[in-house]
GROMACS .gro file of C-alpha atoms in nm:
model
  429
    1MET     CA    1   0.341  -0.734   1.570
    2TYR     CA    2   0.556  -0.444   1.463
    3PRO     CA    3   0.875  -0.416   1.679
    4THR     CA    4   0.915  -0.043   1.632
    5ARG     CA    5   0.745   0.269   1.747
    6MET     CA    6   0.570   0.087   2.039
    7ASP     CA    7   0.643   0.395   2.252
    8ASN     CA    8   0.375   0.574   2.060
    9PHE     CA    9   0.118   0.376   2.268
   10SER     CA   10   0.199   0.573   2.582
   11THR     CA   11   0.166   0.906   2.405
   12ARG     CA   12  -0.160   0.798   2.240
   13LYS     CA   13  -0.306   0.694   2.575
   14THR     CA   14  -0.195   1.037   2.730
   15SER     CA   15  -0.354   1.216   2.434
   16ALA     CA   16  -0.687   1.027   2.474
   17ARG     CA   17  -0.697   1.127   2.836
   18LEU     CA   18  -0.634   1.493   2.726
   19ARG     CA   19  -0.938   1.464   2.494
   20GLN     CA   20  -1.140   1.348   2.795
   21GLY     CA   21  -1.038   1.654   2.995
   22ASN     CA   22  -0.825   1.468   3.256
   23THR     CA   23  -0.546   1.723   3.257
   24THR     CA   24  -0.431   1.643   3.602
   25LEU     CA   25  -0.351   1.281   3.516
   26LEU     CA   26  -0.203   1.403   3.193
   27THR     CA   27   0.050   1.638   3.360
   28ILE     CA   28   0.153   1.376   3.613
   29GLN     CA   29   0.209   1.124   3.344
   30LEU     CA   30   0.401   1.362   3.129
   31SER     CA   31   0.618   1.453   3.427
   32ARG     CA   32   0.701   1.093   3.480
   33MET     CA   33   0.761   1.031   3.112
   34LEU     CA   34   1.003   1.320   3.083
   35MET     CA   35   1.207   1.207   3.377
   36HIS     CA   36   1.209   0.852   3.249
   37LEU     CA   37   1.326   0.968   2.915
   38PHE     CA   38   1.604   1.177   3.074
   39ARG     CA   39   1.735   0.886   3.275
   40GLU     CA   40   1.704   0.635   2.996
   41ARG     CA   41   1.831   0.839   2.699
   42SER     CA   42   2.093   1.043   2.867
   43GLY     CA   43   2.267   0.721   2.977
   44SER     CA   44   2.227   0.541   2.644
   45ILE     CA   45   2.341   0.832   2.433
   46TYR     CA   46   2.643   0.898   2.649
   47SER     CA   47   2.723   0.527   2.650
   48ARG     CA   48   2.719   0.502   2.278
   49ARG     CA   49   2.928   0.810   2.219
   50HIS     CA   50   3.191   0.710   2.470
   51GLY     CA   51   3.209   0.343   2.389
   52ILE     CA   52   3.069   0.219   2.717
   53ARG     CA   53   2.888  -0.118   2.708
   54GLY     CA   54   2.547  -0.157   2.858
   55ASP     CA   55   2.673  -0.388   3.121
   56GLU     CA   56   2.923  -0.118   3.237
   57CYS     CA   57   2.651   0.124   3.324
   58SER     CA   58   2.577  -0.027   3.660
   59SER     CA   59   2.764  -0.237   3.918
   60PRO     CA   60   2.648  -0.581   4.029
   61GLY     CA   61   2.494  -0.425   4.330
   62GLY     CA   62   2.289  -0.184   4.123
   63THR     CA   63   2.497   0.125   4.189
   64SER     CA   64   2.556   0.333   3.889
   65LYS     CA   65   2.911   0.319   3.758
   66LEU     CA   66   2.840   0.578   3.488
   67HIS     CA   67   2.911   0.943   3.563
   68PHE     CA   68   2.777   1.217   3.327
   69PRO     CA   69   2.978   1.529   3.264
   70SER     CA   70   2.815   1.801   3.472
   71SER     CA   71   2.790   2.046   3.179
   72SER     CA   72   2.574   1.796   2.987
   73ALA     CA   73   2.378   1.629   3.250
   74GLU     CA   74   2.308   1.923   3.467
   75SER     CA   75   2.194   2.148   3.178
   76ASN     CA   76   1.965   1.876   3.056
   77MET     CA   77   1.827   1.821   3.398
   78HIS     CA   78   1.770   2.196   3.434
   79LEU     CA   79   1.580   2.191   3.101
   80PHE     CA   80   1.361   1.902   3.211
   81GLN     CA   81   1.288   2.065   3.542
   82ARG     CA   82   1.170   2.377   3.365
   83ILE     CA   83   0.940   2.185   3.130
   84ASN     CA   84   0.800   2.000   3.440
   85PHE     CA   85   0.736   2.335   3.611
   86LEU     CA   86   0.548   2.462   3.300
   87ILE     CA   87   0.339   2.144   3.274
   88LEU     CA   88   0.252   2.124   3.642
   89ASN     CA   89   0.168   2.491   3.672
   90LEU     CA   90   0.005   2.570   3.332
   91GLY     CA   91  -0.145   2.228   3.248
   92ALA     CA   92  -0.225   2.122   2.896
   93ASN     CA   93  -0.184   2.476   2.760
   94ALA     CA   94   0.193   2.446   2.809
   95ILE     CA   95   0.211   2.165   2.554
   96PRO     CA   96  -0.018   2.268   2.272
   97THR     CA   97   0.162   2.053   2.012
   98LEU     CA   98   0.102   1.720   2.176
   99TYR     CA   99  -0.243   1.694   2.054
  100THR     CA  100  -0.450   1.938   1.835
  101PRO     CA  101  -0.827   1.866   1.830
  102ASN     CA  102  -0.961   1.814   1.491
  103SER     CA  103  -0.607   1.799   1.343
  104THR     CA  104  -0.582   1.679   0.991
  105ASN     CA  105  -0.238   1.526   1.061
  106SER     CA  106  -0.335   1.283   1.333
  107THR     CA  107  -0.642   1.134   1.491
  108ASN     CA  108  -0.463   0.958   1.783
  109SER     CA  109  -0.667   0.646   1.732
  110THR     CA  110  -0.540   0.302   1.791
  111TYR     CA  111  -0.862   0.155   1.635
  112LEU     CA  112  -0.802  -0.158   1.418
  113PRO     CA  113  -1.057  -0.261   1.147
  114PRO     CA  114  -1.264  -0.581   1.189
  115ARG     CA  115  -1.178  -0.718   0.849
  116LEU     CA  116  -0.949  -0.655   0.548
  117ILE     CA  117  -1.027  -0.695   0.176
  118THR     CA  118  -0.721  -0.709  -0.053
  119LEU     CA  119  -0.729  -0.648  -0.433
  120GLU     CA  120  -0.382  -0.719  -0.573
  121GLU     CA  121  -0.343  -1.083  -0.473
  122HIS     CA  122  -0.206  -1.332  -0.729
  123MET     CA  123  -0.277  -1.691  -0.815
  124LEU     CA  124  -0.153  -1.894  -1.106
  125SER     CA  125  -0.378  -2.107  -1.330
  126PRO     CA  126  -0.209  -2.427  -1.449
  127THR     CA  127  -0.294  -2.306  -1.788
  128PHE     CA  128  -0.013  -2.043  -1.767
  129LYS     CA  129   0.223  -2.232  -1.543
  130ALA     CA  130   0.483  -2.298  -1.823
  131GLU     CA  131   0.458  -1.945  -1.949
  132ALA     CA  132   0.512  -1.803  -1.605
  133ILE     CA  133   0.815  -2.034  -1.533
  134ALA     CA  134   0.969  -1.911  -1.849
  135THR     CA  135   0.984  -1.560  -1.713
  136GLY     CA  136   1.170  -1.686  -1.401
  137ILE     CA  137   0.884  -1.605  -1.168
  138GLN     CA  138   0.983  -1.902  -0.944
  139ASN     CA  139   1.294  -1.704  -0.848
  140ALA     CA  140   1.092  -1.402  -0.708
  141GLY     CA  141   1.091  -1.534  -0.352
  142PRO     CA  142   1.072  -1.842  -0.127
  143ASN     CA  143   0.814  -2.097  -0.237
  144ILE     CA  144   0.663  -1.835  -0.481
  145LEU     CA  145   0.546  -2.089  -0.736
  146GLU     CA  146   0.396  -2.314  -0.473
  147LYS     CA  147   0.205  -2.021  -0.320
  148LEU     CA  148   0.085  -1.893  -0.652
  149LEU     CA  149  -0.062  -2.244  -0.741
  150ASP     CA  150  -0.218  -2.280  -0.394
  151VAL     CA  151  -0.587  -2.164  -0.377
  152GLY     CA  152  -0.657  -2.370  -0.070
  153ALA     CA  153  -0.540  -2.433   0.278
  154GLY     CA  154  -0.189  -2.274   0.258
  155ARG     CA  155  -0.323  -1.950   0.113
  156LEU     CA  156  -0.608  -1.935   0.366
  157ALA     CA  157  -0.363  -1.988   0.652
  158ASP     CA  158  -0.152  -1.693   0.521
  159MET     CA  159  -0.468  -1.480   0.489
  160ASP     CA  160  -0.564  -1.561   0.843
  161ALA     CA  161  -0.217  -1.474   0.967
  162GLY     CA  162  -0.258  -1.127   0.812
  163HIS     CA  163  -0.618  -1.083   0.922
  164VAL     CA  164  -0.729  -1.079   0.554
  165SER     CA  165  -1.102  -1.163   0.511
  166VAL     CA  166  -1.123  -1.165   0.133
  167GLN     CA  167  -0.869  -1.174  -0.148
  168VAL     CA  168  -0.952  -1.062  -0.495
  169LEU     CA  169  -0.747  -1.307  -0.702
  170SER     CA  170  -0.576  -1.247  -1.039
  171GLN     CA  171  -0.304  -1.401  -1.246
  172PRO     CA  172   0.058  -1.301  -1.158
  173ASP     CA  173   0.233  -0.997  -1.309
  174VAL     CA  174   0.430  -1.164  -1.590
  175GLY     CA  175   0.194  -1.067  -1.877
  176VAL     CA  176   0.035  -1.404  -1.914
  177GLY     CA  177  -0.246  -1.461  -2.156
  178LEU     CA  178  -0.198  -1.144  -2.358
  179GLU     CA  179  -0.191  -1.330  -2.687
  180ASP     CA  180  -0.397  -1.639  -2.586
  181PRO     CA  181  -0.770  -1.585  -2.587
  182GLU     CA  182  -0.849  -1.959  -2.523
  183GLY     CA  183  -0.593  -1.975  -2.237
  184CYS     CA  184  -0.756  -1.662  -2.080
  185ARG     CA  185  -1.089  -1.834  -2.097
  186GLU     CA  186  -0.953  -2.154  -1.937
  187ALA     CA  187  -0.772  -1.954  -1.666
  188ASN     CA  188  -1.088  -1.764  -1.578
  189ASP     CA  189  -1.297  -2.075  -1.559
  190TYR     CA  190  -1.030  -2.222  -1.323
  191LEU     CA  191  -1.033  -1.915  -1.107
  192ARG     CA  192  -1.423  -1.937  -1.087
  193ALA     CA  193  -1.387  -2.288  -0.952
  194ALA     CA  194  -1.139  -2.176  -0.689
  195ILE     CA  195  -1.379  -1.915  -0.579
  196ASP     CA  196  -1.666  -2.156  -0.561
  197ALA     CA  197  -1.460  -2.367  -0.314
  198TYR     CA  198  -1.434  -2.068  -0.077
  199PRO     CA  199  -1.691  -1.815  -0.193
  200ASP     CA  200  -1.665  -1.610   0.141
  201ARG     CA  201  -1.287  -1.574   0.108
  202PHE     CA  202  -1.217  -1.517  -0.264
  203ALA     CA  203  -1.336  -1.300  -0.545
  204GLY     CA  204  -1.181  -1.262  -0.898
  205PHE     CA  205  -1.036  -1.023  -1.157
  206ALA     CA  206  -1.039  -1.163  -1.513
  207VAL     CA  207  -0.725  -1.205  -1.726
  208LEU     CA  208  -0.784  -1.070  -2.075
  209PRO     CA  209  -0.615  -1.130  -2.416
  210MET     CA  210  -0.537  -0.763  -2.474
  211ALA     CA  211  -0.346  -0.829  -2.794
  212SER     CA  212  -0.692  -0.882  -2.944
  213PRO     CA  213  -0.908  -0.600  -2.794
  214GLU     CA  214  -1.239  -0.714  -2.933
  215LEU     CA  215  -1.187  -1.062  -2.791
  216ALA     CA  216  -1.066  -0.909  -2.464
  217ALA     CA  217  -1.391  -0.708  -2.432
  218ALA     CA  218  -1.592  -1.017  -2.496
  219GLU     CA  219  -1.404  -1.208  -2.225
  220LEU     CA  220  -1.451  -0.927  -1.987
  221GLU     CA  221  -1.820  -0.932  -2.045
  222ARG     CA  222  -1.833  -1.307  -1.999
  223SER     CA  223  -1.626  -1.303  -1.686
  224VAL     CA  224  -1.843  -1.045  -1.518
  225LYS     CA  225  -2.186  -1.168  -1.637
  226ASP     CA  226  -2.134  -1.542  -1.642
  227LEU     CA  227  -1.852  -1.590  -1.384
  228GLY     CA  228  -1.943  -1.312  -1.141
  229PHE     CA  229  -1.593  -1.150  -1.151
  230LYS     CA  230  -1.554  -0.798  -1.022
  231GLY     CA  231  -1.345  -0.655  -1.306
  232ALA     CA  232  -1.021  -0.734  -1.483
  233MET     CA  233  -0.642  -0.717  -1.420
  234LEU     CA  234  -0.473  -0.555  -1.722
  235TRP     CA  235  -0.098  -0.597  -1.776
  236ASN     CA  236   0.052  -0.259  -1.838
  237HIS     CA  237   0.134  -0.318  -2.201
  238LEU     CA  238   0.161  -0.586  -2.463
  239LYS     CA  239   0.478  -0.781  -2.489
  240ASN     CA  240   0.611  -0.553  -2.753
  241GLY     CA  241   0.553  -0.250  -2.533
  242THR     CA  242   0.232  -0.130  -2.682
  243TYR     CA  243   0.019   0.072  -2.443
  244TYR     CA  244  -0.365   0.084  -2.452
  245ASP     CA  245  -0.409   0.457  -2.534
  246SER     CA  246  -0.499   0.401  -2.898
  247PRO     CA  247  -0.862   0.372  -3.026
  248ALA     CA  248  -0.796   0.004  -3.096
  249PHE     CA  249  -0.841  -0.063  -2.723
  250HIS     CA  250  -1.157   0.137  -2.670
  251PRO     CA  251  -1.382  -0.165  -2.673
  252VAL     CA  252  -1.225  -0.284  -2.342
  253PHE     CA  253  -1.271   0.053  -2.170
  254SER     CA  254  -1.624   0.083  -2.317
  255THR     CA  255  -1.720  -0.258  -2.182
  256GLY     CA  256  -1.572  -0.185  -1.837
  257GLN     CA  257  -1.773   0.135  -1.820
  258ASP     CA  258  -2.095  -0.038  -1.940
  259LEU     CA  259  -2.057  -0.313  -1.690
  260ASP     CA  260  -1.962  -0.070  -1.414
  261VAL     CA  261  -1.653  -0.266  -1.307
  262PRO     CA  262  -1.306  -0.152  -1.248
  263LEU     CA  263  -0.995  -0.227  -1.458
  264TYR     CA  264  -0.679  -0.281  -1.257
  265LEU     CA  265  -0.376  -0.159  -1.445
  266HIS     CA  266  -0.073  -0.361  -1.320
  267PRO     CA  267   0.290  -0.349  -1.386
  268THR     CA  268   0.446  -0.610  -1.611
  269THR     CA  269   0.786  -0.709  -1.743
  270PRO     CA  270   0.945  -0.436  -1.961
  271ALA     CA  271   0.961  -0.503  -2.332
  272PRO     CA  272   1.291  -0.647  -2.429
  273ASP     CA  273   1.415  -0.348  -2.622
  274VAL     CA  274   1.308  -0.111  -2.332
  275ALA     CA  275   1.480  -0.325  -2.080
  276ALA     CA  276   1.799  -0.331  -2.288
  277ARG     CA  277   1.793   0.046  -2.355
  278LEU     CA  278   1.705   0.176  -2.007
  279TYR     CA  279   1.804  -0.085  -1.756
  280ALA     CA  280   2.073  -0.324  -1.862
  281GLU     CA  281   2.393  -0.145  -1.945
  282ASN     CA  282   2.621  -0.118  -1.645
  283TYR     CA  283   2.475  -0.354  -1.388
  284PHE     CA  284   2.460  -0.716  -1.297
  285PRO     CA  285   2.150  -0.888  -1.458
  286ALA     CA  286   1.979  -0.916  -1.116
  287THR     CA  287   2.039  -0.546  -1.058
  288ALA     CA  288   1.902  -0.456  -1.402
  289ALA     CA  289   1.592  -0.672  -1.346
  290LEU     CA  290   1.521  -0.498  -1.023
  291LEU     CA  291   1.590  -0.150  -1.163
  292GLY     CA  292   1.358  -0.220  -1.450
  293GLY     CA  293   1.105  -0.395  -1.225
  294SER     CA  294   0.990  -0.371  -0.872
  295ALA     CA  295   1.246  -0.105  -0.758
  296TRP     CA  296   1.153   0.147  -1.025
  297GLY     CA  297   1.065   0.059  -1.383
  298TRP     CA  298   0.737  -0.115  -1.319
  299HIS     CA  299   0.598   0.186  -1.118
  300VAL     CA  300   0.700   0.475  -1.350
  301ASP     CA  301   0.591   0.271  -1.646
  302VAL     CA  302   0.235   0.241  -1.512
  303GLY     CA  303   0.244   0.607  -1.423
  304LEU     CA  304   0.337   0.698  -1.776
  305HIS     CA  305   0.053   0.474  -1.908
  306VAL     CA  306  -0.206   0.651  -1.693
  307LEU     CA  307  -0.080   0.987  -1.824
  308ARG     CA  308  -0.097   0.854  -2.178
  309LEU     CA  309  -0.454   0.745  -2.128
  310TYR     CA  310  -0.535   1.093  -1.995
  311ALA     CA  311  -0.351   1.272  -2.270
  312ALA     CA  312  -0.528   1.056  -2.533
  313GLY     CA  313  -0.868   1.158  -2.393
  314VAL     CA  314  -0.971   0.815  -2.277
  315PHE     CA  315  -1.136   0.957  -1.958
  316ASP     CA  316  -1.322   1.214  -2.175
  317LEU     CA  317  -1.464   0.939  -2.396
  318PHE     CA  318  -1.538   0.705  -2.094
  319PRO     CA  319  -1.616   0.946  -1.808
  320ARG     CA  320  -1.741   0.663  -1.587
  321LEU     CA  321  -1.437   0.445  -1.638
  322ARG     CA  322  -1.295   0.319  -1.310
  323LEU     CA  323  -0.926   0.253  -1.310
  324ILE     CA  324  -0.731   0.100  -1.017
  325ILE     CA  325  -0.358   0.131  -0.984
  326GLY     CA  326  -0.143  -0.022  -0.705
  327HIS     CA  327   0.169   0.058  -0.513
  328ASN     CA  328   0.051   0.376  -0.359
  329GLY     CA  329  -0.035   0.528  -0.696
  330GLU     CA  330   0.279   0.419  -0.898
  331GLY     CA  331   0.467   0.741  -0.831
  332LEU     CA  332   0.186   0.965  -0.965
  333PRO     CA  333   0.084   1.137  -0.643
  334MET     CA  334   0.387   1.357  -0.657
  335PHE     CA  335   0.289   1.475  -1.002
  336VAL     CA  336  -0.087   1.521  -0.981
  337ASP     CA  337  -0.053   1.903  -0.939
  338ARG     CA  338   0.242   1.927  -1.174
  339VAL     CA  339   0.061   1.773  -1.459
  340GLY     CA  340  -0.233   2.004  -1.411
  341GLN     CA  341  -0.002   2.307  -1.410
  342GLN     CA  342   0.149   2.209  -1.738
  343GLY     CA  343  -0.182   2.212  -1.921
  344LEU     CA  344  -0.131   1.863  -2.071
  345ARG     CA  345  -0.469   1.881  -2.246
  346ASN     CA  346  -0.796   2.075  -2.250
  347GLY     CA  347  -1.091   1.936  -2.070
  348PRO     CA  348  -1.102   1.804  -1.708
  349SER     CA  349  -0.781   1.856  -1.526
  350PHE     CA  350  -0.569   1.558  -1.426
  351SER     CA  351  -0.647   1.633  -1.064
  352GLU     CA  352  -1.024   1.599  -1.147
  353VAL     CA  353  -0.964   1.272  -1.328
  354TRP     CA  354  -0.745   1.146  -1.047
  355LYS     CA  355  -1.011   1.207  -0.787
  356LYS     CA  356  -1.306   1.083  -0.999
  357ASN     CA  357  -1.177   0.798  -1.207
  358ILE     CA  358  -0.869   0.652  -1.026
  359TRP     CA  359  -0.839   0.431  -0.716
  360CYS     CA  360  -0.508   0.343  -0.559
  361THR     CA  361  -0.413   0.049  -0.345
  362THR     CA  362  -0.120   0.015  -0.109
  363SER     CA  363  -0.003  -0.323  -0.249
  364GLY     CA  364   0.346  -0.375  -0.109
  365PHE     CA  365   0.401  -0.012   0.000
  366PHE     CA  366   0.392  -0.036   0.376
  367THR     CA  367   0.534   0.287   0.503
  368VAL     CA  368   0.338   0.556   0.679
  369ARG     CA  369   0.527   0.845   0.509
  370GLN     CA  370   0.430   0.733   0.162
  371PHE     CA  371   0.082   0.668   0.271
  372ARG     CA  372   0.044   1.026   0.407
  373GLN     CA  373   0.169   1.155   0.072
  374LEU     CA  374  -0.099   0.959  -0.114
  375LEU     CA  375  -0.367   1.106   0.122
  376GLN     CA  376  -0.248   1.450   0.020
  377VAL     CA  377  -0.393   1.416  -0.325
  378SER     CA  378  -0.647   1.129  -0.306
  379PRO     CA  379  -0.961   1.126  -0.102
  380VAL     CA  380  -0.959   0.841   0.145
  381GLU     CA  381  -1.259   0.702  -0.044
  382ARG     CA  382  -1.022   0.635  -0.339
  383VAL     CA  383  -0.761   0.449  -0.133
  384LEU     CA  384  -0.776   0.076  -0.073
  385TYR     CA  385  -0.570  -0.172   0.129
  386SER     CA  386  -0.389  -0.442  -0.060
  387VAL     CA  387  -0.082  -0.671   0.000
  388ASP     CA  388   0.042  -0.810  -0.338
  389TYR     CA  389   0.046  -1.161  -0.214
  390PRO     CA  390   0.248  -1.386  -0.235
  391PHE     CA  391   0.526  -1.145  -0.341
  392GLU     CA  392   0.461  -0.961  -0.009
  393GLU     CA  393   0.360  -1.112   0.319
  394THR     CA  394   0.016  -1.062   0.469
  395THR     CA  395   0.175  -1.026   0.810
  396ASP     CA  396   0.378  -0.725   0.688
  397GLY     CA  397   0.059  -0.574   0.558
  398TRP     CA  398  -0.106  -0.616   0.892
  399ALA     CA  399   0.191  -0.466   1.070
  400PHE     CA  400   0.139  -0.162   0.845
  401VAL     CA  401  -0.224  -0.146   0.942
  402GLU     CA  402  -0.114  -0.156   1.309
  403GLU     CA  403   0.137   0.121   1.249
  404LEU     CA  404  -0.128   0.336   1.082
  405ALA     CA  405  -0.334   0.294   1.401
  406ARG     CA  406  -0.053   0.376   1.632
  407GLU     CA  407   0.041   0.680   1.426
  408GLY     CA  408  -0.321   0.790   1.422
  409VAL     CA  409  -0.323   0.855   1.051
  410LEU     CA  410  -0.691   0.764   0.997
  411SER     CA  411  -1.005   0.817   1.196
  412ARG     CA  412  -1.219   0.509   1.285
  413SER     CA  413  -1.446   0.568   0.985
  414GLU     CA  414  -1.152   0.637   0.760
  415MET     CA  415  -0.973   0.319   0.874
  416ASP     CA  416  -1.283   0.110   0.792
  417ALA     CA  417  -1.310   0.270   0.451
  418PHE     CA  418  -0.948   0.203   0.371
  419ALA     CA  419  -0.947  -0.154   0.505
  420TYR     CA  420  -1.269  -0.287   0.349
  421LYS     CA  421  -1.561  -0.057   0.286
  422ASN     CA  422  -1.414   0.118  -0.016
  423ALA     CA  423  -1.354  -0.224  -0.172
  424GLU     CA  424  -1.705  -0.330  -0.086
  425ARG     CA  425  -1.844  -0.030  -0.265
  426LEU     CA  426  -1.620  -0.040  -0.563
  427LEU     CA  427  -1.650  -0.412  -0.624
  428LYS     CA  428  -2.013  -0.448  -0.500
  429LEU     CA  429  -1.905  -0.723  -0.260
   0.00000   0.00000   0.00000
């Protein structure tokens, strides 16, 4: 349960009654709320400003020991009395900004979805354990390696704690398997066995040997047709920094389009020369790693990659290609309009491609403000809930869903779409 913004519930309940036309009850409640706010906040603000402890605000017998300056308290009281007079005499018309029917900014709904499907959730096949450890992934958080290897009871318990019904599993974000076709095949078979143990709780994204695009396309086809996977997780570039915007990688995009499955473009560790040039000059190694990784570099690198795919005409050649990116759009929502204004290429605008070919998940971005920004450029049908487990906690994700409900960001149907229905449609679950 989120410890903040709980005061929104009283306002939401009041707004709901306003929608029902019960303005009398509304005005009475608002009057009480305003007086309560005055008593509570005037005292606490004055206490903080003048260094008075909370236990000094009242005597043991309950008599107030705190005396407000008349110029402040009396003027505030006068203001509150005038607001009360307006509310009691003019009703809801005196407060038009509390709730606007059909507002695009808020639905005043506290509805919570019946299930959650998450798409950026990682597990580690034993095939790639040594390769992953070599990257230092075990230092990414408490018990990370244990959680990555767990595709049983521990993972299910964490899913239940965060109200997650289904996880779509994929290998972790350390670029494993890029140069190992046989390792990818073994890892995908292992994941299929994990799914078979809990078919109602797990689905899968394939790992592909992208250094060999023809083999990667073949493994994608096998994983979808023979293993029942829902698409593939692509690391953002090869280990030498090569992106996938050249014709050499067209077989993968063509296969994804033909199979009608999405490809999830996920951040990965910067190439060594990029890390050294951009992120490792004047900082401690840990700071450099974060700057080049989860704090900044990962996200802008995926954003650049998407723009490169667009500039290279990949979405023209494969107009039915479905691309997923995480972390609230990897910084691109701020630039959707800007890219279009600059005329980066002829043909469909980037805004058109964004709305038609690209889906975004929330993976690890659990703030309402950023979510609202994403909705400014992405139809809600293109936005999906995700956690980024085990690097993020499922309970933090659920707290975010609760906050969205308290803030009234989504209507009931939009909340269901975001929480699970969009994933069901996209992945054919």
